[in-house]
PDB file of C-alpha atoms in Angstrom:
ATOM      1  CA  UNK A   1     -14.696  27.889  -6.784  1.00 34.00           C
ATOM      2  CA  UNK A   2     -15.720  28.565  -9.876  1.00 36.00           C
ATOM      3  CA  UNK A   3     -13.972  25.976 -11.787  1.00 43.00           C
ATOM      4  CA  UNK A   4     -16.252  22.755 -11.057  1.00 47.00           C
ATOM      5  CA  UNK A   5     -13.166  20.937 -12.867  1.00 56.00           C
ATOM      6  CA  UNK A   6     -10.224  22.185 -10.581  1.00 61.00           C
ATOM      7  CA  UNK A   7      -7.382  19.697 -10.529  1.00 73.00           C
ATOM      8  CA  UNK A   8      -4.185  21.098  -8.141  1.00 79.00           C
ATOM      9  CA  UNK A   9      -2.448  18.500  -9.750  1.00 80.00           C
ATOM     10  CA  UNK A  10      -3.460  19.122 -13.687  1.00 81.00           C
ATOM     11  CA  UNK A  11      -2.281  22.751 -13.078  1.00 82.00           C
ATOM     12  CA  UNK A  12       1.329  21.533 -11.786  1.00 85.00           C
ATOM     13  CA  UNK A  13       1.961  19.274 -14.644  1.00 86.00           C
ATOM     14  CA  UNK A  14       0.765  21.817 -17.112  1.00 85.00           C
ATOM     15  CA  UNK A  15       3.420  24.237 -15.504  1.00 90.00           C
ATOM     16  CA  UNK A  16       6.127  21.943 -15.292  1.00 90.00           C
ATOM     17  CA  UNK A  17       6.132  21.635 -19.564  1.00 87.00           C
ATOM     18  CA  UNK A  18       5.180  25.249 -19.868  1.00 90.00           C
ATOM     19  CA  UNK A  19       8.450  25.883 -17.881  1.00 93.00           C
ATOM     20  CA  UNK A  20      10.401  23.396 -20.281  1.00 92.00           C
ATOM     21  CA  UNK A  21       9.029  24.723 -22.936  1.00 91.00           C
ATOM     22  CA  UNK A  22      10.460  28.546 -22.181  1.00 93.00           C
ATOM     23  CA  UNK A  23      13.662  27.307 -21.323  1.00 95.00           C
ATOM     24  CA  UNK A  24      14.100  24.931 -24.753  1.00 94.00           C
ATOM     25  CA  UNK A  25      12.812  28.790 -26.683  1.00 93.00           C
ATOM     26  CA  UNK A  26      15.299  30.733 -25.285  1.00 94.00           C
ATOM     27  CA  UNK A  27      17.743  28.589 -26.010  1.00 95.00           C
ATOM     28  CA  UNK A  28      18.877  27.898 -22.609  1.00 95.00           C
ATOM     29  CA  UNK A  29      20.437  24.740 -20.548  1.00 95.00           C
ATOM     30  CA  UNK A  30      19.362  23.467 -17.686  1.00 95.00           C
ATOM     31  CA  UNK A  31      22.740  24.136 -15.962  1.00 95.00           C
ATOM     32  CA  UNK A  32      23.336  27.592 -16.859  1.00 95.00           C
ATOM     33  CA  UNK A  33      19.775  28.503 -15.336  1.00 95.00           C
ATOM     34  CA  UNK A  34      20.397  26.775 -11.960  1.00 95.00           C
ATOM     35  CA  UNK A  35      23.855  28.348 -12.031  1.00 95.00           C
ATOM     36  CA  UNK A  36      22.420  31.680 -12.683  1.00 94.00           C
ATOM     37  CA  UNK A  37      19.699  31.530  -9.987  1.00 95.00           C
ATOM     38  CA  UNK A  38      22.101  30.084  -7.553  1.00 95.00           C
ATOM     39  CA  UNK A  39      20.301  26.888  -7.309  1.00 95.00           C
ATOM     40  CA  UNK A  40      21.001  23.104  -6.785  1.00 94.00           C
ATOM     41  CA  UNK A  41      21.822  21.382  -9.720  1.00 91.00           C
ATOM     42  CA  UNK A  42      19.062  19.023 -10.082  1.00 91.00           C
ATOM     43  CA  UNK A  43      15.993  21.917  -9.221  1.00 94.00           C
ATOM     44  CA  UNK A  44      14.949  23.024 -12.264  1.00 95.00           C
ATOM     45  CA  UNK A  45      15.164  19.496 -13.616  1.00 94.00           C
ATOM     46  CA  UNK A  46      12.789  18.225 -10.888  1.00 92.00           C
ATOM     47  CA  UNK A  47      10.158  21.201 -12.002  1.00 93.00           C
ATOM     48  CA  UNK A  48      10.410  20.625 -15.080  1.00 92.00           C
ATOM     49  CA  UNK A  49       9.899  16.376 -14.944  1.00 91.00           C
ATOM     50  CA  UNK A  50       6.809  17.560 -12.498  1.00 88.00           C
ATOM     51  CA  UNK A  51       8.687  15.976  -9.426  1.00 87.00           C
ATOM     52  CA  UNK A  52       7.316  18.786  -7.170  1.00 82.00           C
ATOM     53  CA  UNK A  53       4.945  19.215  -4.430  1.00 75.00           C
ATOM     54  CA  UNK A  54       4.406  23.097  -3.819  1.00 82.00           C
ATOM     55  CA  UNK A  55       5.702  25.286  -6.695  1.00 89.00           C
ATOM     56  CA  UNK A  56       7.270  28.413  -5.004  1.00 90.00           C
ATOM     57  CA  UNK A  57       6.001  31.926  -6.086  1.00 90.00           C
ATOM     58  CA  UNK A  58       9.540  33.333  -5.660  1.00 92.00           C
ATOM     59  CA  UNK A  59      11.060  30.708  -8.130  1.00 94.00           C
ATOM     60  CA  UNK A  60       8.446  31.609 -10.681  1.00 93.00           C
ATOM     61  CA  UNK A  61       9.141  35.461 -10.471  1.00 93.00           C
ATOM     62  CA  UNK A  62      13.166  34.521 -10.613  1.00 95.00           C
ATOM     63  CA  UNK A  63      12.313  32.369 -13.750  1.00 95.00           C
ATOM     64  CA  UNK A  64      10.188  35.256 -15.434  1.00 93.00           C
ATOM     65  CA  UNK A  65      13.115  37.469 -14.756  1.00 95.00           C
ATOM     66  CA  UNK A  66      15.796  35.440 -16.094  1.00 95.00           C
ATOM     67  CA  UNK A  67      13.842  34.577 -18.835  1.00 94.00           C
ATOM     68  CA  UNK A  68      12.766  38.204 -19.469  1.00 94.00           C
ATOM     69  CA  UNK A  69       8.766  37.430 -19.841  1.00 93.00           C
ATOM     70  CA  UNK A  70       6.478  39.728 -21.164  1.00 91.00           C
ATOM     71  CA  UNK A  71       3.541  40.524 -18.385  1.00 89.00           C
ATOM     72  CA  UNK A  72       1.152  37.828 -19.606  1.00 86.00           C
ATOM     73  CA  UNK A  73       3.489  34.700 -19.860  1.00 87.00           C
ATOM     74  CA  UNK A  74       4.299  36.001 -16.281  1.00 89.00           C
ATOM     75  CA  UNK A  75       1.259  36.078 -15.151  1.00 88.00           C
ATOM     76  CA  UNK A  76       0.497  32.833 -16.312  1.00 86.00           C
ATOM     77  CA  UNK A  77       2.913  30.748 -14.669  1.00 90.00           C
ATOM     78  CA  UNK A  78       2.624  32.656 -11.060  1.00 88.00           C
ATOM     79  CA  UNK A  79      -1.249  32.201 -11.449  1.00 86.00           C
ATOM     80  CA  UNK A  80      -0.323  27.993 -12.239  1.00 85.00           C
ATOM     81  CA  UNK A  81       1.431  27.777  -9.287  1.00 88.00           C
ATOM     82  CA  UNK A  82      -0.735  29.814  -7.021  1.00 86.00           C
ATOM     83  CA  UNK A  83      -3.199  27.349  -8.439  1.00 80.00           C
ATOM     84  CA  UNK A  84      -1.368  24.385  -8.136  1.00 81.00           C
ATOM     85  CA  UNK A  85      -0.670  25.014  -4.308  1.00 82.00           C
ATOM     86  CA  UNK A  86      -4.966  24.839  -3.907  1.00 77.00           C
ATOM     87  CA  UNK A  87      -5.752  22.162  -1.165  1.00 71.00           C
ATOM     88  CA  UNK A  88      -8.307  19.897  -2.221  1.00 70.00           C
ATOM     89  CA  UNK A  89     -10.502  17.545  -0.235  1.00 71.00           C
ATOM     90  CA  UNK A  90      -8.324  14.454  -0.592  1.00 71.00           C
ATOM     91  CA  UNK A  91      -5.528  15.799   1.220  1.00 74.00           C
ATOM     92  CA  UNK A  92      -7.728  14.915   3.971  1.00 76.00           C
ATOM     93  CA  UNK A  93      -7.630  11.674   2.893  1.00 77.00           C
ATOM     94  CA  UNK A  94      -3.814  11.514   1.773  1.00 72.00           C
ATOM     95  CA  UNK A  95      -2.825   8.348   3.746  1.00 69.00           C
ATOM     96  CA  UNK A  96      -5.801   6.077   1.813  1.00 68.00           C
ATOM     97  CA  UNK A  97      -5.727   7.619  -1.504  1.00 71.00           C
ATOM     98  CA  UNK A  98      -2.337   6.878  -3.119  1.00 66.00           C
ATOM     99  CA  UNK A  99      -0.847   9.408  -6.230  1.00 60.00           C
ATOM    100  CA  UNK A 100      -3.033  11.406  -6.451  1.00 78.00           C
ATOM    101  CA  UNK A 101      -6.287   9.988  -8.528  1.00 87.00           C
ATOM    102  CA  UNK A 102      -8.814  11.989  -7.191  1.00 86.00           C
ATOM    103  CA  UNK A 103      -7.183  15.221  -8.057  1.00 84.00           C
ATOM    104  CA  UNK A 104      -7.051  14.246 -11.470  1.00 89.00           C
ATOM    105  CA  UNK A 105     -10.404  13.114 -11.433  1.00 92.00           C
ATOM    106  CA  UNK A 106     -11.822  16.137 -10.102  1.00 87.00           C
ATOM    107  CA  UNK A 107     -10.294  17.376 -13.090  1.00 88.00           C
ATOM    108  CA  UNK A 108     -11.228  16.165 -15.990  1.00 93.00           C
ATOM    109  CA  UNK A 109     -13.594  16.100 -18.532  1.00 95.00           C
ATOM    110  CA  UNK A 110     -13.839  12.581 -19.451  1.00 97.00           C
ATOM    111  CA  UNK A 111     -12.789   9.314 -18.084  1.00 98.00           C
ATOM    112  CA  UNK A 112     -12.742   5.694 -19.740  1.00 98.00           C
ATOM    113  CA  UNK A 113     -12.058   2.556 -17.360  1.00 98.00           C
ATOM    114  CA  UNK A 114     -11.768  -0.932 -18.525  1.00 98.00           C
ATOM    115  CA  UNK A 115     -12.094  -3.472 -15.280  1.00 97.00           C
ATOM    116  CA  UNK A 116     -11.483  -7.243 -15.696  1.00 94.00           C
ATOM    117  CA  UNK A 117     -11.961  -8.586 -12.179  1.00 94.00           C
ATOM    118  CA  UNK A 118     -13.446  -5.720  -9.773  1.00 95.00           C
ATOM    119  CA  UNK A 119     -16.354  -2.980 -10.187  1.00 97.00           C
ATOM    120  CA  UNK A 120     -14.335   0.518 -10.954  1.00 96.00           C
ATOM    121  CA  UNK A 121     -14.259   2.220  -7.796  1.00 95.00           C
ATOM    122  CA  UNK A 122     -15.661   5.117  -8.672  1.00 96.00           C
ATOM    123  CA  UNK A 123     -18.518   2.799  -9.325  1.00 98.00           C
ATOM    124  CA  UNK A 124     -18.614   0.550  -6.127  1.00 98.00           C
ATOM    125  CA  UNK A 125     -20.889   0.631  -3.070  1.00 98.00           C
ATOM    126  CA  UNK A 126     -19.587   1.080   0.213  1.00 98.00           C
ATOM    127  CA  UNK A 127     -20.454  -2.762   1.073  1.00 98.00           C
ATOM    128  CA  UNK A 128     -18.554  -4.243  -2.158  1.00 98.00           C
ATOM    129  CA  UNK A 129     -15.743  -1.524  -1.497  1.00 96.00           C
ATOM    130  CA  UNK A 130     -15.102  -2.857   1.940  1.00 96.00           C
ATOM    131  CA  UNK A 131     -15.622  -6.604   0.613  1.00 96.00           C
ATOM    132  CA  UNK A 132     -13.097  -5.992  -1.685  1.00 95.00           C
ATOM    133  CA  UNK A 133     -10.715  -4.351   0.861  1.00 93.00           C
ATOM    134  CA  UNK A 134     -11.296  -6.883   3.051  1.00 92.00           C
ATOM    135  CA  UNK A 135     -10.224  -9.650   0.541  1.00 88.00           C
ATOM    136  CA  UNK A 136      -6.699  -8.403   0.740  1.00 79.00           C
ATOM    137  CA  UNK A 137      -5.997  -9.689   4.588  1.00 77.00           C
ATOM    138  CA  UNK A 138      -3.339  -7.062   5.208  1.00 81.00           C
ATOM    139  CA  UNK A 139      -5.491  -3.806   6.327  1.00 84.00           C
ATOM    140  CA  UNK A 140      -7.419  -3.378   9.734  1.00 89.00           C
ATOM    141  CA  UNK A 141     -11.027  -2.379   9.795  1.00 90.00           C
ATOM    142  CA  UNK A 142      -9.893   1.037  10.634  1.00 90.00           C
ATOM    143  CA  UNK A 143      -8.035   1.545   7.735  1.00 89.00           C
ATOM    144  CA  UNK A 144     -10.745  -0.123   5.615  1.00 92.00           C
ATOM    145  CA  UNK A 145     -13.142   2.312   7.177  1.00 94.00           C
ATOM    146  CA  UNK A 146     -11.257   5.082   5.837  1.00 93.00           C
ATOM    147  CA  UNK A 147     -10.143   3.899   2.340  1.00 91.00           C
ATOM    148  CA  UNK A 148     -14.131   3.404   1.463  1.00 95.00           C
ATOM    149  CA  UNK A 149     -14.709   6.853   3.122  1.00 93.00           C
ATOM    150  CA  UNK A 150     -11.970   8.298   0.449  1.00 92.00           C
ATOM    151  CA  UNK A 151     -13.308   6.342  -2.195  1.00 92.00           C
ATOM    152  CA  UNK A 152     -17.192   7.427  -1.804  1.00 94.00           C
ATOM    153  CA  UNK A 153     -15.989  10.926  -1.573  1.00 92.00           C
ATOM    154  CA  UNK A 154     -14.413  10.418  -5.032  1.00 92.00           C
ATOM    155  CA  UNK A 155     -17.752   9.307  -6.453  1.00 95.00           C
ATOM    156  CA  UNK A 156     -18.608  13.084  -6.129  1.00 93.00           C
ATOM    157  CA  UNK A 157     -17.476  13.674  -9.681  1.00 93.00           C
ATOM    158  CA  UNK A 158     -20.032  11.641 -11.047  1.00 95.00           C
ATOM    159  CA  UNK A 159     -22.727  13.891  -9.651  1.00 91.00           C
ATOM    160  CA  UNK A 160     -20.954  17.550  -9.625  1.00 88.00           C
ATOM    161  CA  UNK A 161     -22.208  20.476 -11.575  1.00 87.00           C
ATOM    162  CA  UNK A 162     -20.693  19.819 -14.113  1.00 90.00           C
ATOM    163  CA  UNK A 163     -19.473  16.383 -14.218  1.00 94.00           C
ATOM    164  CA  UNK A 164     -16.860  14.535 -16.662  1.00 95.00           C
ATOM    165  CA  UNK A 165     -18.517  12.173 -19.263  1.00 97.00           C
ATOM    166  CA  UNK A 166     -17.424   8.296 -17.786  1.00 98.00           C
ATOM    167  CA  UNK A 167     -17.555   5.390 -19.908  1.00 98.00           C
ATOM    168  CA  UNK A 168     -16.657   1.676 -18.454  1.00 98.00           C
ATOM    169  CA  UNK A 169     -16.213  -1.769 -19.910  1.00 98.00           C
ATOM    170  CA  UNK A 170     -16.191  -4.198 -17.138  1.00 98.00           C
ATOM    171  CA  UNK A 171     -15.491  -7.972 -17.412  1.00 97.00           C
ATOM    172  CA  UNK A 172     -18.784 -10.417 -16.825  1.00 97.00           C
ATOM    173  CA  UNK A 173     -16.414 -12.304 -14.331  1.00 95.00           C
ATOM    174  CA  UNK A 174     -15.875  -8.867 -12.182  1.00 95.00           C
ATOM    175  CA  UNK A 175     -19.842  -9.173 -12.036  1.00 96.00           C
ATOM    176  CA  UNK A 176     -20.154 -12.880 -11.683  1.00 94.00           C
ATOM    177  CA  UNK A 177     -17.740 -12.937  -8.632  1.00 93.00           C
ATOM    178  CA  UNK A 178     -20.363 -13.148  -5.273  1.00 93.00           C
ATOM    179  CA  UNK A 179     -17.248 -10.527  -3.517  1.00 94.00           C
ATOM    180  CA  UNK A 180     -19.156  -9.847  -0.006  1.00 94.00           C
ATOM    181  CA  UNK A 181     -22.242 -12.389  -0.636  1.00 95.00           C
ATOM    182  CA  UNK A 182     -24.749 -12.661  -2.790  1.00 94.00           C
ATOM    183  CA  UNK A 183     -26.663  -9.490  -1.196  1.00 96.00           C
ATOM    184  CA  UNK A 184     -23.696  -7.669  -1.432  1.00 97.00           C
ATOM    185  CA  UNK A 185     -23.005  -8.384  -5.077  1.00 96.00           C
ATOM    186  CA  UNK A 186     -26.476  -8.124  -5.758  1.00 96.00           C
ATOM    187  CA  UNK A 187     -26.782  -4.406  -4.576  1.00 97.00           C
ATOM    188  CA  UNK A 188     -23.541  -3.648  -6.475  1.00 98.00           C
ATOM    189  CA  UNK A 189     -25.059  -4.499  -9.790  1.00 97.00           C
ATOM    190  CA  UNK A 190     -28.588  -2.593  -9.285  1.00 98.00           C
ATOM    191  CA  UNK A 191     -25.863   0.293  -8.200  1.00 98.00           C
ATOM    192  CA  UNK A 192     -24.523  -0.054 -11.873  1.00 98.00           C
ATOM    193  CA  UNK A 193     -28.108  -0.292 -13.530  1.00 98.00           C
ATOM    194  CA  UNK A 194     -28.835   3.098 -11.436  1.00 98.00           C
ATOM    195  CA  UNK A 195     -25.978   4.769 -12.764  1.00 98.00           C
ATOM    196  CA  UNK A 196     -26.517   3.900 -16.267  1.00 97.00           C
ATOM    197  CA  UNK A 197     -29.550   5.507 -16.426  1.00 97.00           C
ATOM    198  CA  UNK A 198     -27.166   8.544 -15.770  1.00 96.00           C
ATOM    199  CA  UNK A 199     -26.590  11.253 -18.703  1.00 96.00           C
ATOM    200  CA  UNK A 200     -23.074  11.331 -18.507  1.00 96.00           C
ATOM    201  CA  UNK A 201     -22.257   7.914 -17.554  1.00 98.00           C
ATOM    202  CA  UNK A 202     -21.943   4.632 -20.128  1.00 98.00           C
ATOM    203  CA  UNK A 203     -21.400   0.904 -19.003  1.00 98.00           C
ATOM    204  CA  UNK A 204     -20.472  -2.123 -21.273  1.00 98.00           C
ATOM    205  CA  UNK A 205     -20.335  -5.462 -20.467  1.00 98.00           C
ATOM    206  CA  UNK A 206     -17.932  -7.430 -21.832  1.00 97.00           C
ATOM    207  CA  UNK A 207     -19.332 -10.963 -21.854  1.00 96.00           C
ATOM    208  CA  UNK A 208     -17.187 -13.892 -21.617  1.00 92.00           C
ATOM    209  CA  UNK A 209     -18.376 -15.344 -25.271  1.00 91.00           C
ATOM    210  CA  UNK A 210     -15.802 -12.649 -26.159  1.00 89.00           C
ATOM    211  CA  UNK A 211     -13.063 -14.546 -25.982  1.00 88.00           C
ATOM    212  CA  UNK A 212      -9.750 -13.117 -26.116  1.00 91.00           C
ATOM    213  CA  UNK A 213      -9.877  -9.151 -26.201  1.00 92.00           C
ATOM    214  CA  UNK A 214      -7.790  -6.191 -26.349  1.00 91.00           C
ATOM    215  CA  UNK A 215      -8.164  -5.702 -22.457  1.00 91.00           C
ATOM    216  CA  UNK A 216      -6.134  -9.364 -21.617  1.00 92.00           C
ATOM    217  CA  UNK A 217      -3.251  -7.457 -19.478  1.00 90.00           C
ATOM    218  CA  UNK A 218      -5.076  -5.561 -17.091  1.00 92.00           C
ATOM    219  CA  UNK A 219      -7.292  -3.114 -16.248  1.00 95.00           C
ATOM    220  CA  UNK A 220      -6.514   0.842 -16.773  1.00 97.00           C
ATOM    221  CA  UNK A 221      -7.612   4.142 -17.268  1.00 97.00           C
ATOM    222  CA  UNK A 222      -7.822   7.034 -19.261  1.00 98.00           C
ATOM    223  CA  UNK A 223      -8.324  10.649 -18.335  1.00 96.00           C
ATOM    224  CA  UNK A 224      -9.077  13.273 -20.622  1.00 96.00           C
ATOM    225  CA  UNK A 225      -9.256  17.579 -19.584  1.00 93.00           C
ATOM    226  CA  UNK A 226     -10.845  20.233 -20.879  1.00 90.00           C
ATOM    227  CA  UNK A 227      -7.744  22.704 -21.487  1.00 84.00           C
ATOM    228  CA  UNK A 228      -6.129  21.184 -24.756  1.00 85.00           C
ATOM    229  CA  UNK A 229      -3.202  22.428 -22.665  1.00 81.00           C
ATOM    230  CA  UNK A 230      -3.585  19.516 -20.119  1.00 86.00           C
ATOM    231  CA  UNK A 231      -2.693  16.531 -22.392  1.00 87.00           C
ATOM    232  CA  UNK A 232      -4.409  12.463 -21.665  1.00 93.00           C
ATOM    233  CA  UNK A 233      -3.103  10.720 -19.328  1.00 93.00           C
ATOM    234  CA  UNK A 234      -3.383   6.684 -18.352  1.00 95.00           C
ATOM    235  CA  UNK A 235      -3.467   5.335 -15.110  1.00 94.00           C
ATOM    236  CA  UNK A 236      -2.145   1.923 -14.252  1.00 93.00           C
ATOM    237  CA  UNK A 237      -2.611   0.774 -10.616  1.00 86.00           C
ATOM    238  CA  UNK A 238      -0.846  -2.009  -9.234  1.00 80.00           C
ATOM    239  CA  UNK A 239      -0.217  -3.612  -5.692  1.00 73.00           C
ATOM    240  CA  UNK A 240       2.449  -1.162  -4.711  1.00 72.00           C
ATOM    241  CA  UNK A 241       2.132   1.776  -6.607  1.00 75.00           C
ATOM    242  CA  UNK A 242       0.407   4.031  -9.361  1.00 81.00           C
ATOM    243  CA  UNK A 243       1.436   4.911 -12.770  1.00 88.00           C
ATOM    244  CA  UNK A 244       0.641   7.583 -15.079  1.00 88.00           C
ATOM    245  CA  UNK A 245       1.418   7.446 -18.377  1.00 92.00           C
ATOM    246  CA  UNK A 246       1.869  11.164 -20.949  1.00 87.00           C
ATOM    247  CA  UNK A 247       3.710   9.859 -23.620  1.00 90.00           C
ATOM    248  CA  UNK A 248       1.409  10.346 -26.663  1.00 91.00           C
ATOM    249  CA  UNK A 249       2.735   6.725 -28.441  1.00 95.00           C
ATOM    250  CA  UNK A 250       1.327   4.963 -25.026  1.00 94.00           C
ATOM    251  CA  UNK A 251      -1.699   7.184 -25.063  1.00 95.00           C
ATOM    252  CA  UNK A 252      -2.595   6.149 -28.776  1.00 96.00           C
ATOM    253  CA  UNK A 253      -2.221   2.382 -27.522  1.00 97.00           C
ATOM    254  CA  UNK A 254      -4.561   2.666 -24.723  1.00 97.00           C
ATOM    255  CA  UNK A 255      -7.055   4.317 -26.897  1.00 97.00           C
ATOM    256  CA  UNK A 256      -6.806   1.825 -29.430  1.00 97.00           C
ATOM    257  CA  UNK A 257      -7.444  -0.369 -27.264  1.00 97.00           C
ATOM    258  CA  UNK A 258     -10.539   0.904 -25.401  1.00 98.00           C
ATOM    259  CA  UNK A 259     -12.544   0.991 -28.509  1.00 97.00           C
ATOM    260  CA  UNK A 260     -11.691  -2.335 -29.485  1.00 97.00           C
ATOM    261  CA  UNK A 261     -13.046  -3.338 -26.019  1.00 97.00           C
ATOM    262  CA  UNK A 262     -16.186  -1.270 -26.850  1.00 97.00           C
ATOM    263  CA  UNK A 263     -16.725  -2.785 -29.884  1.00 97.00           C
ATOM    264  CA  UNK A 264     -15.972  -6.378 -28.319  1.00 97.00           C
ATOM    265  CA  UNK A 265     -18.482  -5.573 -25.525  1.00 97.00           C
ATOM    266  CA  UNK A 266     -22.295  -5.493 -25.358  1.00 97.00           C
ATOM    267  CA  UNK A 267     -23.945  -2.201 -26.374  1.00 98.00           C
ATOM    268  CA  UNK A 268     -24.700   0.344 -23.203  1.00 97.00           C
ATOM    269  CA  UNK A 269     -28.744  -0.595 -23.885  1.00 98.00           C
ATOM    270  CA  UNK A 270     -27.998  -5.019 -23.991  1.00 98.00           C
ATOM    271  CA  UNK A 271     -25.414  -4.121 -21.141  1.00 98.00           C
ATOM    272  CA  UNK A 272     -28.108  -2.728 -18.896  1.00 98.00           C
ATOM    273  CA  UNK A 273     -30.674  -5.638 -19.792  1.00 98.00           C
ATOM    274  CA  UNK A 274     -27.807  -8.072 -18.867  1.00 97.00           C
ATOM    275  CA  UNK A 275     -27.464  -6.454 -15.757  1.00 97.00           C
ATOM    276  CA  UNK A 276     -30.649  -6.762 -14.778  1.00 97.00           C
ATOM    277  CA  UNK A 277     -31.041 -10.060 -15.334  1.00 96.00           C
ATOM    278  CA  UNK A 278     -27.816 -10.898 -12.974  1.00 92.00           C
ATOM    279  CA  UNK A 279     -29.813  -8.600 -10.270  1.00 89.00           C
TER     280      UNK A 279
END
């Protein structure tokens, strides 16, 4: 596929926003559209809230007719629906990769991450990732192997033809935890040193002496996309679910927090020197 930053989830999210915009521009209520097209009462609401999996080409054509869309706009929503249905590599790992994060990462132009207790998943070595997963004490060896394989596949975005800019702030505490034992954490730190040499990757270490900081409430990820029509996302991971925040105010707050974290952390150059002393 020509577009190296291709995300079906981002296309589907853009399509949902576009459908809502077109309906509101025409002053139509959701109930009227559902009635005109013979749809169930909640169908259009789910579409506009992006609570769907595979957009229907027939539905797009029906909406285009009802909204009397000109040909360019008609083709736009049909194309977005078609692109939203493409299967990415992550579908093969849907049993172990939750919530479509790998999909959004594949389409991102910039990824900003703060981690307090762990090395970020995109930067983990297989040994470190396995040790982290083993620490949960609820996964079988087979499940751990599958999750590690999926995590390593996610990391291919870092070395793709047109990789995203990745900017990570990691707390010193995460680097001092002997996850998997001394050899595993030593290999992990060396891996971070190697990654920091890539032109698209910046790593900053938030040292203990920084004291209280803007990330005290926990880890987060901010994803930006190359098309202005795809607004940024904030990703939060919990023990049971993945959360995506889209509200502009929430995005601004996390962007501001990340900026404060960068100011509190060592510079990328000083961070690499610190990593070398740890290794």
